[in-house]
Amino acid sequence: MAASFAVVACEEEFVPHLDFPPTEVTIPAAGTEELAEPITVNFTANAAWTATLTGEGVAEWLSISPKSGNAGDASIKLDALVNTGNENRTAILEIAVEGLETIQVPVVQLQKNAIDVNGEDTYTVSFKGGSVEIEVGHNVDYTYEASAEWLVETKAYTTDKLTFTVAEQEVNAPARTATVTVYSELGVVKIVTVTQEAWSPIVWTKSLSALGATAGRVGVGAFGNYVAFTANGAAYLADAATGENVQAVPLPDGFVAGGVHVDDAGNLMVSGPDCQVVGDAPSGGQMGGNLQLYLVDPTTFAPTPLVDYNSANFYCTEMGNFRVKGDVTKDAVIAAYVCTGPGATYVLYWEVKNGVVAAPAYTLLPDYSWDASTGVAAPAGATLADGFYCITYGADYDLFYYDGTEWAKTWESPASWMENFNCISTTEVGGKKYLALTMSCHFNYDYTDIVVLDVTDPKAAKEVFKIQMNFHTTNEAGLTYSDIFIKGEDGKLAAYVIDPWMDAVEKYLFPLGE
C-alpha cells in the first residue's frame, strides 16, 4: 500500500478546464426557406463534456449537434428554424464538463425584420381638408414620401412608449446600473438611469461557534415561528424569521440528539445519535447501533418514543438519516437508510396509521453506499403508495424514485466523482411539489450547492434552480454532514440549511413562479 500511495502521490493532480469564449450566441432570423443560417461555436475542454438546450419551447425551433464529446478542441453546431415572429426568441446553452460547474450561455435568435402599414388602402377627404392617419408598426427604420405638395405631414406632438426588457439578475450579484439617453436633432433631451437591485436569497446566517459546535451529526427543521437544529448532541430553537433568540431544548439528562425532524403538520421530532458503529455483526464486521426517533412535546419538550430499532434486528453495519412525511400523530411514513455492508443498502420504513407506528419493512435501494452518512432515502408522501426518493454514493449521485414496483432515475446529477449527497427535503407550494438536496464536493465543501427540483411528476423531476451555498469560517475540527429543510412561506420557498463544515445555520428564501 505504501508503494502504491507513493506512485499516486507523485502523479500530477488533474484539474478540469473549459475554455468557452462566447458569453452569448446570436443566431440570425433567416437563412434558407425554412432554416436560419447555422451557427458554429468552438471551445476547448480537457475532459468529457455534454451540451444541452433549455428554455420554454426551445425544442420546437432550435437543436444542437453533437450533444457530447471527449477532451480536446470541440465544435457545436446550432440549427434554428427561421424566426417568423416580430420578437427575439431565447434559449440557454448549457455546457457541462466533468469536475466543473455547468456554464450557461444565453442564445438569442433575432426577430424577423418587419414593418406593417395598418388601415385602409384608400381615404377620401372633404374639400375643406382634414387629416389622414396612417399607422405604421415596425421594428426597423423606415422612410416615406408624399407624391403631392398639398399632402403635408403634420408634425403633431405625440407620445411614444419605449419598452425595455430587464434581464433577470444573477444570484448574489451586486446591483447594476444602466442609462437610456433620449436625443434628437435638438441634441440630448434627457438621460434616464435604470438601476436593478442586487438579489441574494440568503435571509440570515448564524454561526454555531457560540454553541461550541464541532464536527458531528447535525439536523435542521422549521415549524411555526421556530427553526430547530441540533449540534454536539444538543437541540436548539431560534426565531425562524431572524435566527435570533437561540435557546436550548430542555431534553432529558443524558439524552444525545443526532438530528432534528419536522413533518408536514409541524410536529417536532429528534432522533438519537444514529450512524454509530458498535459491537460485532453476526456476519463479521461491525454493527450500527440503534435507530431512535422521538416526538417532542411543543410545550414541555418531553420526548415520546416513535421508533426504537436495533441494528441487530436487521444485521446492518450502519443506519441513519431519518426522513418523515405526513403527520406522525395521524398518517405518515418514516424512512431511514441502512447498510448491510458494501454492495447492499436499503430503505427501512415505518407506516403510521391513526398515530400508530406499524412494524418496519424494507426495500433494496438501486445502488449502494458504504455507510449510512453517504446516502439518503425519503418518503415522497404521507402514504406508502406515494413511493420513495433516494440518492446513494454508488449510483452516480442521481436521484431515483420508487413507485412501489421499481426504482427509476428521475433526475440526472451533473456531479463528478468527487460529489457527495446526503440530504433530501420535500414540500408543496402553490400546488407544485418541490424536492431540495445539497450537492457538495467531497474534498472541498466550499463548493456545496443547493439544488431545488420540481417533482410534481415524481418520475420526471425538473431542475428549478441551483445556487452555491453561503460559507463562512472553516471549522478546523473536521467534517460533518450538512442538512436541509424546505417549506412554503408566503408563496415562496424557504430553505433552512446547516453547511457541511457545521459552521453556520442559514435561511434562504427563493421566489417561485416570478
C-alpha positions as semicolon CSV with decimal commas, in nm:
position;residue;x (nm);y (nm);z (nm)
1;M;0,000;0,000;0,000
2;A;0,284;0,242;0,081
3;A;0,443;0,186;-0,260
4;S;0,111;0,237;-0,437
5;F;0,045;0,553;-0,242
6;A;0,386;0,690;-0,332
7;V;0,319;0,639;-0,702
8;V;-0,023;0,807;-0,681
9;A;0,117;1,095;-0,477
10;C;0,377;1,168;-0,744
11;E;0,118;1,197;-1,018
12;E;0,011;1,549;-1,107
13;E;-0,341;1,628;-0,986
14;F;-0,587;1,654;-1,275
15;V;-0,761;1,991;-1,288
16;P;-1,062;2,006;-1,523
17;H;-1,068;2,309;-1,753
18;L;-1,311;2,460;-2,004
19;D;-1,221;2,743;-2,241
20;F;-1,555;2,866;-2,376
21;P;-1,505;3,219;-2,518
22;P;-1,857;3,332;-2,615
23;T;-2,071;3,498;-2,346
24;E;-2,373;3,500;-2,580
25;V;-2,460;3,327;-2,905
26;T;-2,663;3,520;-3,165
27;I;-2,850;3,346;-3,447
28;P;-2,991;3,543;-3,742
29;A;-3,365;3,537;-3,801
30;A;-3,349;3,390;-4,152
31;G;-3,138;3,185;-4,386
32;T;-3,285;2,940;-4,633
33;E;-3,659;2,898;-4,685
34;E;-3,711;2,706;-4,361
35;L;-3,380;2,717;-4,170
36;A;-3,187;3,008;-4,027
37;E;-2,819;3,040;-4,103
38;P;-2,644;2,779;-3,883
39;I;-2,402;2,895;-3,615
40;T;-2,093;2,705;-3,500
41;V;-1,945;2,758;-3,154
42;N;-1,587;2,648;-3,087
43;F;-1,439;2,570;-2,746
44;T;-1,178;2,356;-2,572
45;A;-1,217;2,120;-2,275
46;N;-0,968;1,883;-2,114
47;A;-1,238;1,638;-2,002
48;A;-1,553;1,483;-2,142
49;W;-1,839;1,729;-2,194
50;T;-2,211;1,739;-2,265
51;A;-2,425;2,013;-2,419
52;T;-2,795;2,072;-2,364
53;L;-3,051;2,337;-2,452
54;T;-3,306;2,467;-2,203
55;G;-3,589;2,715;-2,235
56;E;-3,964;2,705;-2,286
57;G;-4,046;2,554;-2,625
58;V;-3,681;2,554;-2,735
59;A;-3,704;2,205;-2,886
60;E;-3,959;2,334;-3,137
61;W;-3,715;2,572;-3,308
62;L;-3,355;2,500;-3,205
63;S;-3,126;2,195;-3,200
64;I;-2,757;2,127;-3,139
65;S;-2,510;1,867;-3,254
66;P;-2,313;1,695;-3,124
67;K;-2,451;1,681;-2,771
68;S;-2,138;1,536;-2,611
69;G;-1,772;1,482;-2,675
70;N;-1,435;1,394;-2,532
71;A;-1,145;1,612;-2,420
72;G;-0,987;1,844;-2,677
73;D;-1,100;2,105;-2,928
74;A;-1,472;2,087;-2,995
75;S;-1,738;2,250;-3,211
76;I;-2,112;2,266;-3,157
77;K;-2,348;2,347;-3,442
78;L;-2,674;2,527;-3,364
79;D;-2,954;2,485;-3,620
80;A;-3,264;2,701;-3,588
81;L;-3,581;2,735;-3,786
82;V;-3,648;3,071;-3,946
83;N;-3,788;3,316;-3,690
84;T;-4,115;3,439;-3,839
85;G;-4,209;3,635;-3,528
86;N;-4,156;4,002;-3,461
87;E;-3,968;3,941;-3,136
88;N;-3,639;3,778;-3,045
89;R;-3,656;3,427;-2,901
90;T;-3,413;3,290;-2,648
91;A;-3,270;2,972;-2,504
92;I;-2,987;2,869;-2,273
93;L;-2,693;2,658;-2,393
94;E;-2,553;2,456;-2,101
95;I;-2,204;2,306;-2,124
96;A;-2,117;2,053;-1,853
97;V;-1,763;1,925;-1,805
98;E;-1,676;1,657;-1,555
99;G;-1,547;1,819;-1,238
100;L;-1,668;2,174;-1,318
101;E;-1,981;2,375;-1,257
102;T;-2,209;2,381;-1,562
103;I;-2,179;2,706;-1,759
104;Q;-2,489;2,868;-1,906
105;V;-2,463;3,076;-2,224
106;P;-2,764;3,277;-2,350
107;V;-2,870;3,202;-2,708
108;V;-3,068;3,471;-2,891
109;Q;-3,231;3,436;-3,232
110;L;-3,305;3,776;-3,375
111;Q;-3,656;3,888;-3,457
112;K;-3,786;3,898;-3,812
113;N;-3,744;4,245;-3,954
114;A;-4,097;4,367;-4,012
115;I;-4,297;4,674;-4,099
116;D;-4,674;4,687;-4,128
117;V;-4,890;4,971;-4,259
118;N;-5,229;4,943;-4,098
119;G;-5,559;5,093;-4,209
120;E;-5,734;5,140;-4,540
121;D;-5,574;5,148;-4,885
122;T;-5,785;5,448;-4,988
123;Y;-5,905;5,755;-4,791
124;T;-6,147;6,026;-4,911
125;V;-6,118;6,372;-4,757
126;S;-6,369;6,659;-4,768
127;F;-6,295;6,950;-4,997
128;K;-6,249;7,156;-4,684
129;G;-5,948;6,949;-4,599
130;G;-5,887;6,729;-4,295
131;S;-5,642;6,470;-4,184
132;V;-5,544;6,118;-4,265
133;E;-5,372;5,894;-4,009
134;I;-5,170;5,603;-4,138
135;E;-5,044;5,373;-3,863
136;V;-4,706;5,209;-3,913
137;G;-4,592;4,920;-3,695
138;H;-4,223;4,849;-3,727
139;N;-3,905;4,718;-3,568
140;V;-3,679;4,862;-3,841
141;D;-3,611;5,217;-3,951
142;Y;-3,824;5,342;-4,239
143;T;-3,880;5,648;-4,457
144;Y;-4,173;5,775;-4,660
145;E;-4,261;6,039;-4,917
146;A;-4,585;6,204;-5,032
147;S;-4,644;6,249;-5,404
148;A;-4,808;6,595;-5,383
149;E;-4,727;6,921;-5,208
150;W;-5,085;6,957;-5,080
151;L;-5,042;6,638;-4,881
152;V;-4,825;6,756;-4,594
153;E;-4,726;6,562;-4,279
154;T;-4,847;6,730;-3,965
155;K;-4,577;6,713;-3,702
156;A;-4,813;6,678;-3,412
157;Y;-4,683;6,630;-3,061
158;T;-4,716;6,258;-2,996
159;T;-4,616;6,024;-2,717
160;D;-4,430;5,701;-2,770
161;K;-4,361;5,434;-2,511
162;L;-4,009;5,295;-2,506
163;T;-4,019;4,947;-2,359
164;F;-3,702;4,775;-2,237
165;T;-3,674;4,418;-2,114
166;V;-3,462;4,385;-1,799
167;A;-3,281;4,052;-1,775
168;E;-3,305;3,855;-1,452
169;Q;-3,036;3,941;-1,200
170;E;-2,786;3,668;-1,122
171;V;-2,786;3,513;-0,776
172;N;-2,563;3,701;-0,529
173;A;-2,465;3,955;-0,798
174;P;-2,428;4,323;-0,694
175;A;-2,672;4,594;-0,801
176;R;-2,615;4,723;-1,153
177;T;-2,694;5,048;-1,336
178;A;-2,756;5,142;-1,699
179;T;-2,875;5,457;-1,875
180;V;-3,117;5,540;-2,155
181;T;-3,024;5,856;-2,346
182;V;-3,302;6,030;-2,541
183;Y;-3,181;6,271;-2,809
184;S;-3,289;6,420;-3,141
185;E;-3,179;6,687;-3,386
186;L;-3,217;6,922;-3,091
187;G;-2,944;6,734;-2,903
188;V;-2,963;6,530;-2,584
189;V;-3,307;6,568;-2,429
190;K;-3,272;6,353;-2,118
191;I;-3,065;6,075;-1,963
192;V;-3,269;5,821;-1,768
193;T;-3,092;5,598;-1,517
194;V;-3,216;5,242;-1,454
195;T;-3,082;5,056;-1,151
196;Q;-3,150;4,689;-1,090
197;E;-3,124;4,586;-0,728
198;A;-2,895;4,313;-0,608
199;W;-3,060;3,988;-0,513
200;S;-2,935;3,735;-0,266
201;P;-3,165;3,459;-0,143
202;I;-2,996;3,441;0,197
203;V;-3,212;3,586;0,477
204;W;-2,981;3,531;0,771
205;T;-2,683;3,327;0,884
206;K;-2,585;3,241;1,240
207;S;-2,255;3,096;1,349
208;L;-2,268;2,788;1,569
209;S;-1,931;2,858;1,730
210;A;-2,107;3,027;2,024
211;L;-2,261;2,687;2,100
212;G;-1,922;2,518;2,093
213;A;-2,010;2,341;1,771
214;T;-1,763;2,086;1,639
215;A;-1,787;1,816;1,375
216;G;-2,063;1,562;1,431
217;R;-2,422;1,476;1,346
218;V;-2,648;1,776;1,277
219;G;-3,004;1,837;1,170
220;V;-3,236;2,128;1,091
221;G;-3,609;2,181;1,055
222;A;-3,867;2,458;1,087
223;F;-4,216;2,471;1,238
224;G;-4,441;2,762;1,329
225;N;-4,222;3,060;1,413
226;Y;-3,921;2,847;1,504
227;V;-3,622;2,687;1,340
228;A;-3,488;2,385;1,527
229;F;-3,141;2,240;1,486
230;T;-2,903;2,001;1,655
231;A;-2,531;2,032;1,720
232;N;-2,294;1,845;1,951
233;G;-2,571;1,618;2,076
234;A;-2,795;1,904;2,191
235;A;-3,109;2,053;2,034
236;Y;-3,182;2,424;1,993
237;L;-3,464;2,657;1,888
238;A;-3,435;3,003;1,731
239;D;-3,663;3,259;1,570
240;A;-3,725;3,140;1,211
241;A;-3,755;3,496;1,075
242;T;-3,428;3,627;1,219
243;G;-3,226;3,336;1,357
244;E;-3,212;3,522;1,690
245;N;-3,308;3,418;2,044
246;V;-3,131;3,082;2,037
247;Q;-3,241;2,862;2,326
248;A;-3,162;2,504;2,418
249;V;-3,441;2,246;2,407
250;P;-3,462;2,100;2,762
251;L;-3,433;1,735;2,669
252;P;-3,386;1,478;2,948
253;D;-3,045;1,446;3,112
254;G;-2,820;1,210;2,923
255;F;-3,021;1,237;2,600
256;V;-2,789;1,273;2,300
257;A;-2,958;1,425;1,993
258;G;-2,848;1,322;1,647
259;G;-3,084;1,505;1,412
260;V;-3,398;1,716;1,423
261;H;-3,702;1,644;1,205
262;V;-4,030;1,822;1,129
263;D;-4,321;1,656;0,949
264;D;-4,578;1,821;0,720
265;A;-4,804;1,901;1,015
266;G;-4,525;2,083;1,202
267;N;-4,461;1,811;1,459
268;L;-4,108;1,836;1,603
269;M;-3,902;1,517;1,633
270;V;-3,549;1,445;1,747
271;S;-3,351;1,136;1,655
272;G;-3,085;0,967;1,860
273;P;-2,717;0,957;1,765
274;D;-2,756;0,737;1,460
275;C;-2,474;0,617;1,233
276;Q;-2,284;0,487;1,534
277;V;-2,078;0,169;1,492
278;V;-2,069;-0,069;1,790
279;G;-2,029;-0,440;1,853
280;D;-1,974;-0,725;1,609
281;A;-2,217;-0,828;1,340
282;P;-2,308;-1,196;1,313
283;S;-2,167;-1,197;0,959
284;G;-1,847;-1,021;1,064
285;G;-1,765;-0,653;1,071
286;Q;-1,944;-0,405;1,292
287;M;-2,299;-0,318;1,386
288;G;-2,469;0,018;1,352
289;G;-2,620;0,087;1,694
290;N;-2,987;0,183;1,730
291;L;-3,235;0,390;1,532
292;Q;-3,424;0,612;1,774
293;L;-3,686;0,874;1,685
294;Y;-3,881;1,075;1,942
295;L;-4,183;1,306;1,912
296;V;-4,114;1,622;2,114
297;D;-4,398;1,794;2,304
298;P;-4,413;2,159;2,183
299;T;-4,481;2,287;2,537
300;T;-4,286;2,066;2,777
301;F;-4,035;1,934;2,517
302;A;-4,074;1,589;2,669
303;P;-3,977;1,321;2,413
304;T;-4,213;1,032;2,333
305;P;-4,060;0,731;2,152
306;L;-4,182;0,671;1,795
307;V;-3,909;0,435;1,672
308;D;-3,656;0,235;1,871
309;Y;-3,495;-0,016;1,640
310;N;-3,175;-0,212;1,697
311;S;-2,947;-0,281;1,404
312;A;-2,913;-0,640;1,521
313;N;-3,269;-0,691;1,404
314;F;-3,161;-0,610;1,052
315;Y;-2,798;-0,721;1,077
316;C;-2,670;-0,397;0,927
317;T;-2,342;-0,216;0,969
318;E;-2,487;0,135;0,991
319;M;-2,819;0,314;0,991
320;G;-2,935;0,673;0,999
321;N;-3,070;0,974;0,810
322;F;-3,436;0,971;0,917
323;R;-3,687;1,140;0,687
324;V;-4,058;1,186;0,768
325;K;-4,363;1,282;0,556
326;G;-4,723;1,332;0,663
327;D;-4,847;1,379;1,021
328;V;-4,698;1,133;1,270
329;T;-4,996;1,186;1,501
330;K;-5,227;1,066;1,220
331;D;-5,095;0,921;0,892
332;A;-4,730;0,935;0,788
333;V;-4,431;0,743;0,657
334;I;-4,097;0,732;0,841
335;A;-3,786;0,624;0,650
336;A;-3,423;0,556;0,740
337;Y;-3,114;0,448;0,548
338;V;-2,939;0,125;0,642
339;C;-2,628;-0,056;0,518
340;T;-2,559;-0,425;0,543
341;G;-2,210;-0,374;0,403
342;P;-2,058;-0,263;0,071
343;G;-2,292;-0,350;-0,212
344;A;-2,621;-0,366;-0,021
345;T;-2,822;-0,075;0,118
346;Y;-3,191;-0,048;0,198
347;V;-3,464;0,199;0,282
348;L;-3,610;0,088;0,614
349;Y;-3,958;0,234;0,665
350;W;-4,247;0,250;0,909
351;E;-4,606;0,328;0,808
352;V;-4,807;0,537;1,056
353;K;-5,186;0,495;1,060
354;N;-5,406;0,689;1,306
355;G;-5,095;0,771;1,507
356;V;-4,989;0,406;1,542
357;V;-4,645;0,313;1,406
358;A;-4,651;-0,023;1,226
359;A;-4,374;-0,279;1,220
360;P;-4,085;-0,186;0,990
361;A;-4,042;-0,308;0,635
362;Y;-3,762;-0,254;0,387
363;T;-3,683;-0,216;0,016
364;L;-3,347;-0,270;-0,151
365;L;-3,202;0,051;-0,295
366;P;-3,089;0,076;-0,661
367;D;-2,720;0,102;-0,567
368;Y;-2,507;0,118;-0,259
369;S;-2,325;0,350;-0,023
370;W;-2,068;0,203;0,210
371;D;-2,200;0,390;0,514
372;A;-2,529;0,549;0,614
373;S;-2,394;0,904;0,602
374;T;-2,334;0,897;0,226
375;G;-2,688;0,824;0,116
376;V;-3,044;0,913;0,199
377;A;-3,391;0,771;0,132
378;A;-3,701;0,986;0,183
379;P;-4,075;0,921;0,157
380;A;-4,240;1,100;-0,134
381;G;-4,564;1,145;0,059
382;A;-4,770;1,050;0,362
383;T;-4,859;0,702;0,233
384;L;-4,656;0,411;0,102
385;A;-4,837;0,448;-0,231
386;D;-4,656;0,780;-0,281
387;G;-4,325;0,594;-0,306
388;F;-3,971;0,696;-0,206
389;Y;-3,678;0,904;-0,330
390;C;-3,315;0,815;-0,278
391;I;-2,961;0,921;-0,361
392;T;-2,671;0,686;-0,297
393;Y;-2,297;0,727;-0,315
394;G;-2,260;0,448;-0,568
395;A;-2,531;0,532;-0,825
396;D;-2,358;0,825;-0,997
397;Y;-2,530;1,053;-0,741
398;D;-2,852;1,063;-0,945
399;L;-3,195;1,098;-0,785
400;F;-3,408;0,782;-0,804
401;Y;-3,780;0,738;-0,745
402;Y;-3,953;0,418;-0,629
403;D;-4,319;0,380;-0,735
404;G;-4,380;0,067;-0,530
405;T;-4,257;-0,165;-0,803
406;E;-3,915;-0,046;-0,918
407;W;-3,657;0,227;-0,880
408;A;-3,603;0,456;-1,181
409;K;-3,381;0,759;-1,233
410;T;-3,585;1,080;-1,221
411;W;-3,303;1,340;-1,222
412;E;-2,951;1,309;-1,356
413;S;-2,688;1,475;-1,143
414;P;-2,421;1,695;-1,302
415;A;-2,181;1,580;-1,030
416;S;-1,834;1,445;-1,089
417;W;-1,680;1,155;-0,899
418;M;-1,597;1,377;-0,603
419;E;-1,957;1,471;-0,528
420;N;-2,148;1,352;-0,225
421;F;-2,519;1,375;-0,142
422;N;-2,679;1,303;0,192
423;C;-2,977;1,539;0,222
424;I;-3,331;1,536;0,079
425;S;-3,627;1,751;0,182
426;T;-3,968;1,784;0,012
427;T;-4,263;2,022;0,036
428;E;-4,558;2,158;-0,164
429;V;-4,606;2,525;-0,258
430;G;-4,879;2,667;-0,480
431;G;-4,996;2,327;-0,599
432;K;-4,648;2,216;-0,704
433;K;-4,424;1,968;-0,526
434;Y;-4,058;2,052;-0,468
435;L;-3,756;1,850;-0,362
436;A;-3,433;2,007;-0,235
437;L;-3,096;1,843;-0,188
438;T;-2,744;1,956;-0,112
439;M;-2,473;1,872;-0,361
440;S;-2,129;1,900;-0,202
441;C;-1,780;1,830;-0,318
442;H;-1,634;1,554;-0,102
443;F;-1,291;1,716;-0,079
444;N;-1,390;2,083;-0,087
445;Y;-1,715;2,171;0,085
446;D;-1,677;2,535;-0,021
447;Y;-1,845;2,425;-0,346
448;T;-2,164;2,291;-0,194
449;D;-2,481;2,375;-0,391
450;I;-2,849;2,381;-0,306
451;V;-3,047;2,214;-0,585
452;V;-3,426;2,252;-0,599
453;L;-3,632;2,026;-0,828
454;D;-3,996;2,033;-0,934
455;V;-4,120;1,680;-0,856
456;T;-4,490;1,738;-0,922
457;D;-4,438;1,445;-1,157
458;P;-4,210;1,228;-0,938
459;K;-4,096;1,026;-1,240
460;A;-3,976;1,334;-1,432
461;A;-3,809;1,579;-1,194
462;K;-3,722;1,920;-1,340
463;E;-3,446;2,146;-1,206
464;V;-3,587;2,480;-1,086
465;F;-3,258;2,635;-0,978
466;K;-2,917;2,558;-0,833
467;I;-2,713;2,804;-0,626
468;Q;-2,392;2,787;-0,428
469;M;-2,445;2,790;-0,054
470;N;-2,316;3,076;0,158
471;F;-1,998;2,990;0,351
472;H;-1,810;3,131;0,645
473;T;-1,514;3,042;0,866
474;T;-1,400;2,686;0,812
475;N;-1,448;2,455;1,106
476;E;-1,098;2,315;1,158
477;A;-1,221;2,037;1,387
478;G;-1,320;1,821;1,091
479;L;-1,600;1,736;0,854
480;T;-1,963;1,672;0,930
481;Y;-2,288;1,611;0,742
482;S;-2,495;1,902;0,618
483;D;-2,874;1,907;0,636
484;I;-3,154;2,093;0,455
485;F;-3,522;2,155;0,522
486;I;-3,765;2,335;0,288
487;K;-4,117;2,469;0,341
488;G;-4,351;2,721;0,181
489;E;-4,364;3,069;0,332
490;D;-4,599;3,332;0,179
491;G;-4,583;3,172;-0,166
492;K;-4,204;3,149;-0,159
493;L;-3,974;2,858;-0,084
494;A;-3,783;2,883;0,244
495;A;-3,472;2,666;0,280
496;Y;-3,303;2,614;0,615
497;V;-2,955;2,462;0,595
498;I;-2,657;2,370;0,807
499;D;-2,343;2,390;0,598
500;P;-2,110;2,090;0,568
501;W;-1,848;2,247;0,796
502;M;-2,121;2,284;1,061
503;D;-2,004;2,643;1,095
504;A;-2,345;2,807;1,046
505;V;-2,718;2,756;1,028
506;E;-2,871;2,965;0,748
507;K;-3,204;3,060;0,597
508;Y;-3,265;3,115;0,224
509;L;-3,583;3,246;0,061
510;F;-3,647;3,173;-0,307
511;P;-3,922;3,326;-0,524
512;L;-4,127;3,077;-0,723
513;G;-4,310;3,149;-1,046
514;E;-4,197;3,512;-1,059
